[in-house]
Amino acid sequence: MRDINEANITDAVIQRLADTPDPRLKQIVTGLVRHLHDYVRDVEPSFEEWQLAIDYLTRVGQTCTDKRQEFILLSDTLGVSMLVDAINHRLPEGATETTVLGPFFVAGLPELPPGTNIAGNISGEPLFVGGKVMSAGTGHPLAGAVIDAWQSDDDGYYDVQRPELTEPALRGRFRTDAKGYFHFWSITPHSYPIPDDGPVGAMIRATKRHPYRPAHVHFMISAEGHETLVTHIFAEGDPYLDSDAVFGVKDSLIQTFAAREPGMAPDGRAVTTAWRTLERDFGLKPT
Ligand code: BEZ
Ligand code: FE
Protein backbone atom coordinates (compact mmCIF):
# COMPACT_ATOMS: atom_id res chain seq x y z
CA MET A 1 0.00 0.00 0.00
CA ARG A 2 1.24 3.47 -0.93
CA ASP A 3 0.02 7.01 -0.35
CA ILE A 4 -0.41 6.43 3.33
CA ASN A 5 -2.24 9.27 5.01
CA GLU A 6 -4.04 10.20 8.19
CA ALA A 7 -7.22 8.47 7.06
CA ASN A 8 -5.84 5.12 5.85
CA ILE A 9 -2.74 4.44 7.96
CA THR A 10 -4.58 2.49 10.69
CA ASP A 11 -6.04 0.01 8.17
CA ALA A 12 -2.66 -0.25 6.43
CA VAL A 13 -0.93 -1.30 9.65
CA ILE A 14 -3.72 -3.69 10.62
CA GLN A 15 -3.62 -5.34 7.16
CA ARG A 16 0.12 -5.90 7.68
CA LEU A 17 -0.77 -8.01 10.73
CA ALA A 18 -3.14 -10.23 8.74
CA ASP A 19 -0.82 -13.25 8.65
CA THR A 20 -0.13 -13.39 12.40
CA PRO A 21 -0.60 -17.13 13.05
CA ASP A 22 -1.56 -16.87 16.74
CA PRO A 23 -5.14 -15.50 16.81
CA ARG A 24 -4.82 -14.09 20.33
CA LEU A 25 -1.58 -12.28 19.47
CA LYS A 26 -3.28 -10.93 16.35
CA GLN A 27 -6.18 -9.62 18.44
CA ILE A 28 -3.83 -8.05 21.01
CA VAL A 29 -1.59 -6.29 18.49
CA THR A 30 -4.49 -5.20 16.26
CA GLY A 31 -6.29 -3.72 19.28
CA LEU A 32 -3.12 -1.96 20.36
CA VAL A 33 -2.64 -0.35 16.94
CA ARG A 34 -6.28 0.67 16.69
CA HIS A 35 -6.42 2.25 20.16
CA LEU A 36 -2.98 3.84 19.89
CA HIS A 37 -3.89 5.47 16.57
CA ASP A 38 -7.23 6.64 18.02
CA TYR A 39 -5.34 8.10 20.99
CA VAL A 40 -2.98 10.01 18.70
CA ARG A 41 -5.91 11.28 16.62
CA ASP A 42 -7.65 12.41 19.80
CA VAL A 43 -4.68 14.10 21.50
CA GLU A 44 -2.86 15.30 18.35
CA PRO A 45 0.59 15.43 19.99
CA SER A 46 3.23 17.79 18.64
CA PHE A 47 6.62 16.25 17.72
CA GLU A 48 8.02 17.68 20.97
CA GLU A 49 5.24 16.05 23.01
CA TRP A 50 5.70 12.70 21.28
CA GLN A 51 9.44 12.83 21.94
CA LEU A 52 8.67 13.65 25.58
CA ALA A 53 6.42 10.59 25.78
CA ILE A 54 9.18 8.40 24.32
CA ASP A 55 11.75 9.89 26.72
CA TYR A 56 9.34 9.32 29.60
CA LEU A 57 8.83 5.63 28.80
CA THR A 58 12.59 5.28 28.29
CA ARG A 59 13.15 6.66 31.80
CA VAL A 60 10.49 4.32 33.20
CA GLY A 61 12.45 1.40 31.73
CA GLN A 62 15.80 2.75 32.89
CA THR A 63 14.45 3.11 36.44
CA CYS A 64 13.71 -0.63 36.62
CA THR A 65 16.25 -2.79 38.46
CA ASP A 66 16.03 -6.25 40.03
CA LYS A 67 14.64 -4.43 43.12
CA ARG A 68 12.39 -1.86 41.47
CA GLN A 69 9.67 -2.22 38.83
CA GLU A 70 8.69 1.23 37.58
CA PHE A 71 6.45 -0.20 34.81
CA ILE A 72 4.29 -2.00 37.40
CA LEU A 73 4.13 1.28 39.31
CA LEU A 74 3.06 3.12 36.14
CA SER A 75 0.39 0.50 35.44
CA ASP A 76 -0.76 0.71 39.08
CA THR A 77 -0.94 4.50 39.24
CA LEU A 78 -2.84 4.72 35.93
CA GLY A 79 -5.45 2.25 37.23
CA VAL A 80 -4.52 -0.36 34.61
CA SER A 81 -3.46 -3.00 37.14
CA MET A 82 -6.80 -2.81 38.96
CA LEU A 83 -8.69 -2.94 35.64
CA VAL A 84 -6.82 -6.11 34.61
CA ASP A 85 -7.49 -7.49 38.08
CA ALA A 86 -11.22 -6.75 37.85
CA ILE A 87 -11.52 -8.38 34.42
CA ASN A 88 -9.73 -11.51 35.60
CA HIS A 89 -11.47 -11.90 38.96
CA ARG A 90 -15.18 -12.14 38.60
CA LEU A 91 -15.55 -13.91 41.93
CA PRO A 92 -18.18 -16.25 43.39
CA GLU A 93 -19.97 -15.60 46.71
CA GLY A 94 -17.67 -16.23 49.66
CA ALA A 95 -14.45 -15.52 47.76
CA THR A 96 -12.20 -12.80 49.18
CA GLU A 97 -11.83 -9.86 46.82
CA THR A 98 -8.52 -9.28 45.11
CA THR A 99 -6.33 -6.23 44.70
CA VAL A 100 -2.97 -5.22 43.20
CA LEU A 101 0.13 -7.35 43.71
CA GLY A 102 2.36 -4.27 43.76
CA PRO A 103 6.09 -4.24 43.09
CA PHE A 104 7.32 -5.55 46.46
CA PHE A 105 6.34 -9.23 46.39
CA VAL A 106 9.29 -11.63 46.76
CA ALA A 107 8.78 -15.18 45.52
CA GLY A 108 10.23 -18.33 47.02
CA LEU A 109 10.53 -17.42 50.69
CA PRO A 110 11.19 -20.30 53.09
CA GLU A 111 8.21 -21.40 55.15
CA LEU A 112 8.18 -20.15 58.76
CA PRO A 113 6.78 -21.89 61.86
CA PRO A 114 3.32 -20.69 62.97
CA GLY A 115 3.52 -17.70 65.29
CA THR A 116 6.86 -16.36 63.93
CA ASN A 117 7.35 -12.61 64.33
CA ILE A 118 8.14 -11.40 60.79
CA ALA A 119 9.21 -8.02 62.20
CA GLY A 120 12.30 -9.57 63.82
CA ASN A 121 13.91 -6.66 65.64
CA ILE A 122 12.22 -3.94 63.55
CA SER A 123 10.35 -1.70 65.97
CA GLY A 124 6.64 -0.96 65.85
CA GLU A 125 3.38 -1.69 67.60
CA PRO A 126 2.99 -5.50 67.83
CA LEU A 127 0.29 -6.93 65.58
CA PHE A 128 -1.13 -10.43 65.89
CA VAL A 129 -2.36 -11.67 62.50
CA GLY A 130 -4.50 -14.77 62.39
CA GLY A 131 -7.33 -16.37 60.48
CA LYS A 132 -8.68 -19.25 58.52
CA VAL A 133 -8.44 -20.10 54.82
CA MET A 134 -11.55 -21.63 53.26
CA SER A 135 -12.85 -22.78 49.93
CA ALA A 136 -15.36 -20.17 48.71
CA GLY A 137 -18.83 -21.59 48.26
CA THR A 138 -18.56 -24.68 50.46
CA GLY A 139 -16.75 -22.89 53.31
CA HIS A 140 -14.58 -25.99 53.86
CA PRO A 141 -11.31 -25.17 55.63
CA LEU A 142 -8.22 -25.53 53.46
CA ALA A 143 -5.44 -27.40 55.20
CA GLY A 144 -1.92 -26.85 53.87
CA ALA A 145 -2.71 -23.54 52.11
CA VAL A 146 0.39 -21.38 51.64
CA ILE A 147 0.20 -17.79 52.86
CA ASP A 148 2.73 -15.17 51.84
CA ALA A 149 2.37 -11.93 53.81
CA TRP A 150 4.37 -8.72 53.41
CA GLN A 151 4.19 -5.11 54.53
CA SER A 152 6.18 -1.91 55.00
CA ASP A 153 7.95 -0.72 58.16
CA ASP A 154 7.12 2.32 60.29
CA ASP A 155 9.02 4.56 57.84
CA GLY A 156 6.98 3.26 54.91
CA TYR A 157 9.70 1.09 53.36
CA TYR A 158 9.66 -2.55 52.32
CA ASP A 159 12.76 -4.63 53.06
CA VAL A 160 13.71 -4.66 49.35
CA GLN A 161 13.98 -0.86 49.50
CA ARG A 162 16.55 -1.06 52.29
CA PRO A 163 19.89 -2.13 50.80
CA GLU A 164 21.38 -2.60 54.30
CA LEU A 165 19.01 -5.53 54.97
CA THR A 166 20.39 -8.85 53.83
CA GLU A 167 17.57 -11.06 55.15
CA PRO A 168 13.83 -10.87 54.42
CA ALA A 169 12.03 -8.60 56.91
CA LEU A 170 8.34 -7.92 57.42
CA ARG A 171 7.52 -10.72 55.03
CA GLY A 172 7.00 -14.40 55.57
CA ARG A 173 5.47 -17.59 54.29
CA PHE A 174 3.17 -19.70 56.47
CA ARG A 175 1.03 -22.80 55.99
CA THR A 176 -2.45 -23.44 57.38
CA ASP A 177 -2.95 -26.27 59.88
CA ALA A 178 -5.37 -29.20 59.52
CA LYS A 179 -8.31 -26.90 60.32
CA GLY A 180 -7.23 -24.18 57.89
CA TYR A 181 -5.84 -21.80 60.54
CA PHE A 182 -2.68 -19.71 60.42
CA HIS A 183 -1.17 -17.03 62.64
CA PHE A 184 1.94 -14.90 62.90
CA TRP A 185 3.20 -11.70 64.51
CA SER A 186 4.17 -8.46 62.81
CA ILE A 187 3.85 -4.73 63.49
CA THR A 188 0.90 -2.45 62.80
CA PRO A 189 1.32 -0.98 59.29
CA HIS A 190 1.01 2.72 58.44
CA SER A 191 0.10 4.56 55.27
CA TYR A 192 3.14 5.20 53.08
CA PRO A 193 4.04 6.85 49.77
CA ILE A 194 4.73 4.67 46.74
CA PRO A 195 8.28 5.20 45.41
CA ASP A 196 7.99 8.71 43.99
CA ASP A 197 11.60 9.61 43.19
CA GLY A 198 11.33 8.35 39.60
CA PRO A 199 9.25 9.10 36.47
CA VAL A 200 6.02 7.84 38.10
CA GLY A 201 6.58 10.30 40.95
CA ALA A 202 7.07 13.07 38.36
CA MET A 203 3.70 12.16 36.81
CA ILE A 204 2.06 12.12 40.28
CA ARG A 205 3.37 15.62 41.03
CA ALA A 206 2.59 17.03 37.57
CA THR A 207 -1.03 15.92 37.98
CA LYS A 208 -1.28 17.26 41.56
CA ARG A 209 -1.98 13.82 43.03
CA HIS A 210 -0.54 12.48 46.28
CA PRO A 211 1.56 9.28 46.35
CA TYR A 212 0.07 7.65 49.47
CA ARG A 213 -1.38 4.21 49.98
CA PRO A 214 -3.56 3.52 53.03
CA ALA A 215 -2.06 1.21 55.69
CA HIS A 216 -2.31 -2.45 54.68
CA VAL A 217 -0.87 -5.93 54.93
CA HIS A 218 -0.39 -7.87 51.67
CA PHE A 219 -1.46 -11.51 51.34
CA MET A 220 -0.92 -14.05 48.60
CA ILE A 221 -2.68 -17.32 49.39
CA SER A 222 -2.53 -20.49 47.32
CA ALA A 223 -4.12 -23.89 47.83
CA GLU A 224 -4.52 -26.92 45.62
CA GLY A 225 -7.59 -26.78 43.37
CA HIS A 226 -8.04 -23.05 43.93
CA GLU A 227 -7.08 -19.81 42.22
CA THR A 228 -4.23 -18.02 43.98
CA LEU A 229 -5.60 -15.07 45.90
CA VAL A 230 -3.64 -11.80 45.79
CA THR A 231 -5.05 -9.22 48.15
CA HIS A 232 -4.44 -6.82 51.04
CA ILE A 233 -6.28 -6.03 54.24
CA PHE A 234 -6.55 -2.28 54.77
CA ALA A 235 -6.77 -0.53 58.14
CA GLU A 236 -10.17 0.99 58.96
CA GLY A 237 -9.91 4.73 59.61
CA ASP A 238 -6.87 5.38 57.43
CA PRO A 239 -7.08 8.87 55.86
CA TYR A 240 -6.11 7.56 52.39
CA LEU A 241 -8.77 4.87 51.98
CA ASP A 242 -10.66 7.03 49.48
CA SER A 243 -7.64 8.23 47.52
CA ASP A 244 -5.26 5.25 47.30
CA ALA A 245 -2.53 6.17 44.80
CA VAL A 246 -3.08 2.85 42.98
CA PHE A 247 -6.90 2.55 43.22
CA GLY A 248 -6.67 -0.74 45.14
CA VAL A 249 -9.14 -0.27 48.02
CA LYS A 250 -12.33 -2.32 48.22
CA ASP A 251 -14.84 -2.04 51.08
CA SER A 252 -14.70 -5.75 51.84
CA LEU A 253 -10.94 -5.52 52.40
CA ILE A 254 -11.12 -2.77 55.05
CA GLN A 255 -10.94 -3.96 58.61
CA THR A 256 -10.32 -2.64 62.11
CA PHE A 257 -6.89 -3.55 63.40
CA ALA A 258 -8.30 -3.88 66.91
CA ALA A 259 -6.38 -2.12 69.70
CA ARG A 260 -5.54 -4.27 72.75
CA GLU A 261 -4.26 -3.52 76.23
CA PRO A 262 -1.13 -5.29 77.44
CA GLY A 263 -2.04 -8.88 78.28
CA MET A 264 -2.28 -12.39 76.89
CA ALA A 265 -2.41 -12.88 73.08
CA PRO A 266 -4.47 -15.65 71.39
CA ASP A 267 -1.33 -17.79 71.05
CA GLY A 268 -0.49 -17.49 74.77
CA ARG A 269 2.20 -14.84 74.31
CA ALA A 270 2.27 -12.21 77.05
CA VAL A 271 2.40 -8.73 75.51
CA THR A 272 3.65 -5.97 77.78
CA THR A 273 2.84 -2.99 75.52
CA ALA A 274 -0.25 -1.87 73.62
CA TRP A 275 -0.79 -4.15 70.60
CA ARG A 276 -3.35 -4.91 67.91
CA THR A 277 -4.99 -7.86 66.25
CA LEU A 278 -5.91 -8.46 62.65
CA GLU A 279 -8.16 -11.51 62.64
CA ARG A 280 -9.34 -12.29 59.16
CA ASP A 281 -10.64 -15.28 57.22
CA PHE A 282 -10.04 -15.74 53.47
CA GLY A 283 -12.15 -17.52 50.83
CA LEU A 284 -10.43 -18.94 47.74
CA LYS A 285 -12.19 -19.52 44.42
CA PRO A 286 -12.16 -23.16 43.28
CA THR A 287 -10.56 -23.64 39.86
C1 BEZ B 1 2.25 -1.85 47.51
O1 BEZ B 1 1.25 -1.85 48.18
O2 BEZ B 1 3.22 -2.45 47.94
C2 BEZ B 1 2.27 -1.12 46.22
C3 BEZ B 1 1.30 -1.39 45.28
C4 BEZ B 1 1.32 -0.69 44.09
C5 BEZ B 1 2.31 0.24 43.84
C6 BEZ B 1 3.27 0.51 44.80
C7 BEZ B 1 3.25 -0.17 45.99
FE1 FE C 1 2.02 -2.28 50.06
XYZ file of C-alpha atoms and ligand atoms in Angstrom:
297
model
C 0.000 0.000 0.000
C 1.239 3.466 -0.929
C 0.018 7.013 -0.355
C -0.415 6.428 3.332
C -2.241 9.274 5.008
C -4.039 10.201 8.193
C -7.223 8.470 7.061
C -5.837 5.124 5.850
C -2.742 4.440 7.959
C -4.576 2.488 10.686
C -6.038 0.012 8.169
C -2.662 -0.254 6.427
C -0.926 -1.301 9.655
C -3.717 -3.690 10.622
C -3.615 -5.336 7.164
C 0.121 -5.901 7.678
C -0.774 -8.006 10.730
C -3.141 -10.228 8.744
C -0.818 -13.248 8.646
C -0.127 -13.388 12.401
C -0.604 -17.131 13.050
C -1.559 -16.875 16.739
C -5.138 -15.499 16.813
C -4.824 -14.093 20.331
C -1.581 -12.284 19.469
C -3.275 -10.928 16.345
C -6.178 -9.622 18.439
C -3.834 -8.055 21.009
C -1.585 -6.288 18.486
C -4.488 -5.202 16.260
C -6.292 -3.721 19.275
C -3.117 -1.957 20.359
C -2.644 -0.347 16.943
C -6.284 0.675 16.688
C -6.418 2.250 20.160
C -2.979 3.836 19.891
C -3.886 5.465 16.575
C -7.225 6.637 18.022
C -5.339 8.095 20.986
C -2.977 10.008 18.701
C -5.910 11.282 16.615
C -7.650 12.409 19.805
C -4.681 14.102 21.500
C -2.856 15.305 18.348
C 0.591 15.427 19.988
C 3.227 17.791 18.638
C 6.622 16.250 17.719
C 8.025 17.678 20.970
C 5.244 16.052 23.007
C 5.698 12.695 21.279
C 9.439 12.827 21.941
C 8.667 13.650 25.580
C 6.419 10.587 25.776
C 9.182 8.401 24.322
C 11.746 9.892 26.719
C 9.338 9.320 29.598
C 8.832 5.628 28.796
C 12.592 5.275 28.292
C 13.153 6.663 31.799
C 10.493 4.316 33.199
C 12.451 1.396 31.727
C 15.798 2.745 32.893
C 14.446 3.112 36.444
C 13.712 -0.633 36.623
C 16.246 -2.795 38.458
C 16.034 -6.250 40.035
C 14.643 -4.431 43.119
C 12.386 -1.859 41.471
C 9.671 -2.219 38.833
C 8.688 1.225 37.578
C 6.453 -0.201 34.811
C 4.294 -1.996 37.398
C 4.128 1.279 39.308
C 3.060 3.124 36.142
C 0.389 0.500 35.436
C -0.762 0.710 39.084
C -0.945 4.501 39.240
C -2.845 4.720 35.929
C -5.445 2.246 37.233
C -4.523 -0.361 34.608
C -3.455 -2.996 37.145
C -6.801 -2.813 38.960
C -8.689 -2.942 35.644
C -6.819 -6.105 34.607
C -7.485 -7.486 38.083
C -11.225 -6.745 37.849
C -11.523 -8.383 34.415
C -9.731 -11.508 35.598
C -11.468 -11.896 38.961
C -15.180 -12.138 38.601
C -15.549 -13.914 41.932
C -18.185 -16.252 43.393
C -19.972 -15.601 46.706
C -17.665 -16.233 49.655
C -14.451 -15.517 47.762
C -12.202 -12.803 49.180
C -11.830 -9.862 46.818
C -8.523 -9.279 45.108
C -6.330 -6.231 44.702
C -2.972 -5.217 43.199
C 0.131 -7.349 43.707
C 2.356 -4.269 43.757
C 6.091 -4.241 43.088
C 7.324 -5.553 46.460
C 6.340 -9.227 46.395
C 9.288 -11.627 46.760
C 8.780 -15.183 45.524
C 10.232 -18.334 47.025
C 10.534 -17.423 50.692
C 11.195 -20.297 53.092
C 8.208 -21.401 55.153
C 8.179 -20.149 58.764
C 6.781 -21.886 61.855
C 3.316 -20.687 62.972
C 3.523 -17.699 65.289
C 6.860 -16.361 63.933
C 7.347 -12.612 64.331
C 8.144 -11.404 60.789
C 9.211 -8.016 62.199
C 12.298 -9.573 63.815
C 13.906 -6.662 65.636
C 12.224 -3.944 63.550
C 10.354 -1.698 65.970
C 6.636 -0.956 65.849
C 3.382 -1.694 67.598
C 2.993 -5.504 67.826
C 0.288 -6.932 65.576
C -1.126 -10.429 65.892
C -2.359 -11.675 62.500
C -4.502 -14.771 62.394
C -7.329 -16.369 60.479
C -8.678 -19.253 58.518
C -8.438 -20.097 54.823
C -11.551 -21.632 53.259
C -12.853 -22.778 49.932
C -15.363 -20.171 48.714
C -18.827 -21.588 48.262
C -18.557 -24.681 50.463
C -16.749 -22.894 53.312
C -14.580 -25.994 53.857
C -11.314 -25.170 55.627
C -8.224 -25.530 53.458
C -5.438 -27.395 55.203
C -1.923 -26.853 53.874
C -2.713 -23.542 52.112
C 0.388 -21.381 51.644
C 0.200 -17.793 52.860
C 2.730 -15.166 51.840
C 2.365 -11.930 53.814
C 4.370 -8.717 53.412
C 4.190 -5.112 54.529
C 6.181 -1.911 54.996
C 7.950 -0.723 58.160
C 7.122 2.318 60.288
C 9.022 4.562 57.843
C 6.978 3.261 54.912
C 9.704 1.093 53.361
C 9.662 -2.553 52.318
C 12.763 -4.625 53.063
C 13.714 -4.661 49.354
C 13.976 -0.864 49.497
C 16.549 -1.058 52.289
C 19.892 -2.133 50.801
C 21.376 -2.595 54.301
C 19.005 -5.529 54.968
C 20.391 -8.853 53.833
C 17.567 -11.060 55.154
C 13.825 -10.867 54.420
C 12.029 -8.599 56.910
C 8.336 -7.915 57.418
C 7.520 -10.717 55.031
C 7.002 -14.404 55.569
C 5.472 -17.589 54.288
C 3.172 -19.700 56.466
C 1.034 -22.801 55.987
C -2.446 -23.445 57.378
C -2.949 -26.271 59.876
C -5.369 -29.203 59.515
C -8.309 -26.900 60.322
C -7.235 -24.179 57.890
C -5.845 -21.798 60.536
C -2.680 -19.706 60.423
C -1.165 -17.031 62.643
C 1.941 -14.899 62.899
C 3.198 -11.700 64.510
C 4.170 -8.461 62.810
C 3.847 -4.729 63.494
C 0.895 -2.450 62.797
C 1.317 -0.984 59.288
C 1.014 2.718 58.442
C 0.104 4.565 55.270
C 3.141 5.199 53.076
C 4.036 6.855 49.766
C 4.730 4.668 46.741
C 8.279 5.200 45.412
C 7.993 8.712 43.992
C 11.603 9.613 43.194
C 11.328 8.353 39.597
C 9.255 9.097 36.467
C 6.021 7.841 38.097
C 6.579 10.303 40.948
C 7.066 13.067 38.360
C 3.700 12.155 36.807
C 2.062 12.118 40.281
C 3.372 15.623 41.029
C 2.589 17.027 37.569
C -1.032 15.923 37.981
C -1.276 17.260 41.565
C -1.975 13.816 43.030
C -0.538 12.476 46.278
C 1.565 9.283 46.345
C 0.074 7.653 49.473
C -1.383 4.206 49.982
C -3.560 3.519 53.032
C -2.064 1.206 55.690
C -2.312 -2.446 54.678
C -0.867 -5.930 54.927
C -0.390 -7.873 51.671
C -1.463 -11.505 51.338
C -0.922 -14.051 48.600
C -2.681 -17.324 49.395
C -2.530 -20.485 47.324
C -4.120 -23.888 47.828
C -4.519 -26.918 45.617
C -7.593 -26.784 43.373
C -8.037 -23.048 43.927
C -7.076 -19.806 42.221
C -4.232 -18.024 43.976
C -5.596 -15.072 45.904
C -3.639 -11.800 45.791
C -5.047 -9.224 48.154
C -4.436 -6.816 51.040
C -6.279 -6.035 54.237
C -6.546 -2.276 54.774
C -6.773 -0.533 58.142
C -10.168 0.993 58.957
C -9.914 4.733 59.611
C -6.871 5.376 57.430
C -7.082 8.868 55.859
C -6.108 7.558 52.388
C -8.768 4.867 51.977
C -10.662 7.030 49.476
C -7.645 8.227 47.522
C -5.260 5.250 47.301
C -2.532 6.172 44.795
C -3.079 2.853 42.978
C -6.900 2.553 43.222
C -6.671 -0.743 45.136
C -9.145 -0.266 48.018
C -12.334 -2.320 48.217
C -14.839 -2.036 51.083
C -14.705 -5.751 51.836
C -10.935 -5.518 52.405
C -11.124 -2.769 55.047
C -10.936 -3.959 58.610
C -10.322 -2.639 62.113
C -6.893 -3.549 63.399
C -8.300 -3.884 66.913
C -6.375 -2.118 69.699
C -5.539 -4.267 72.748
C -4.264 -3.518 76.227
C -1.125 -5.288 77.444
C -2.036 -8.883 78.280
C -2.277 -12.393 76.885
C -2.411 -12.876 73.084
C -4.467 -15.652 71.391
C -1.326 -17.789 71.054
C -0.487 -17.486 74.767
C 2.197 -14.841 74.314
C 2.268 -12.214 77.052
C 2.399 -8.734 75.508
C 3.648 -5.973 77.776
C 2.844 -2.992 75.521
C -0.247 -1.868 73.616
C -0.793 -4.148 70.603
C -3.346 -4.912 67.907
C -4.994 -7.861 66.253
C -5.907 -8.464 62.647
C -8.162 -11.513 62.636
C -9.338 -12.289 59.159
C -10.637 -15.279 57.221
C -10.043 -15.736 53.474
C -12.147 -17.519 50.835
C -10.432 -18.942 47.744
C -12.190 -19.517 44.421
C -12.158 -23.164 43.279
C -10.558 -23.638 39.864
C 2.247 -1.853 47.506
O 1.251 -1.852 48.177
O 3.219 -2.445 47.938
C 2.273 -1.124 46.221
C 1.298 -1.386 45.280
C 1.318 -0.694 44.087
C 2.310 0.237 43.840
C 3.270 0.507 44.804
C 3.247 -0.174 45.992
Fe 2.021 -2.279 50.061
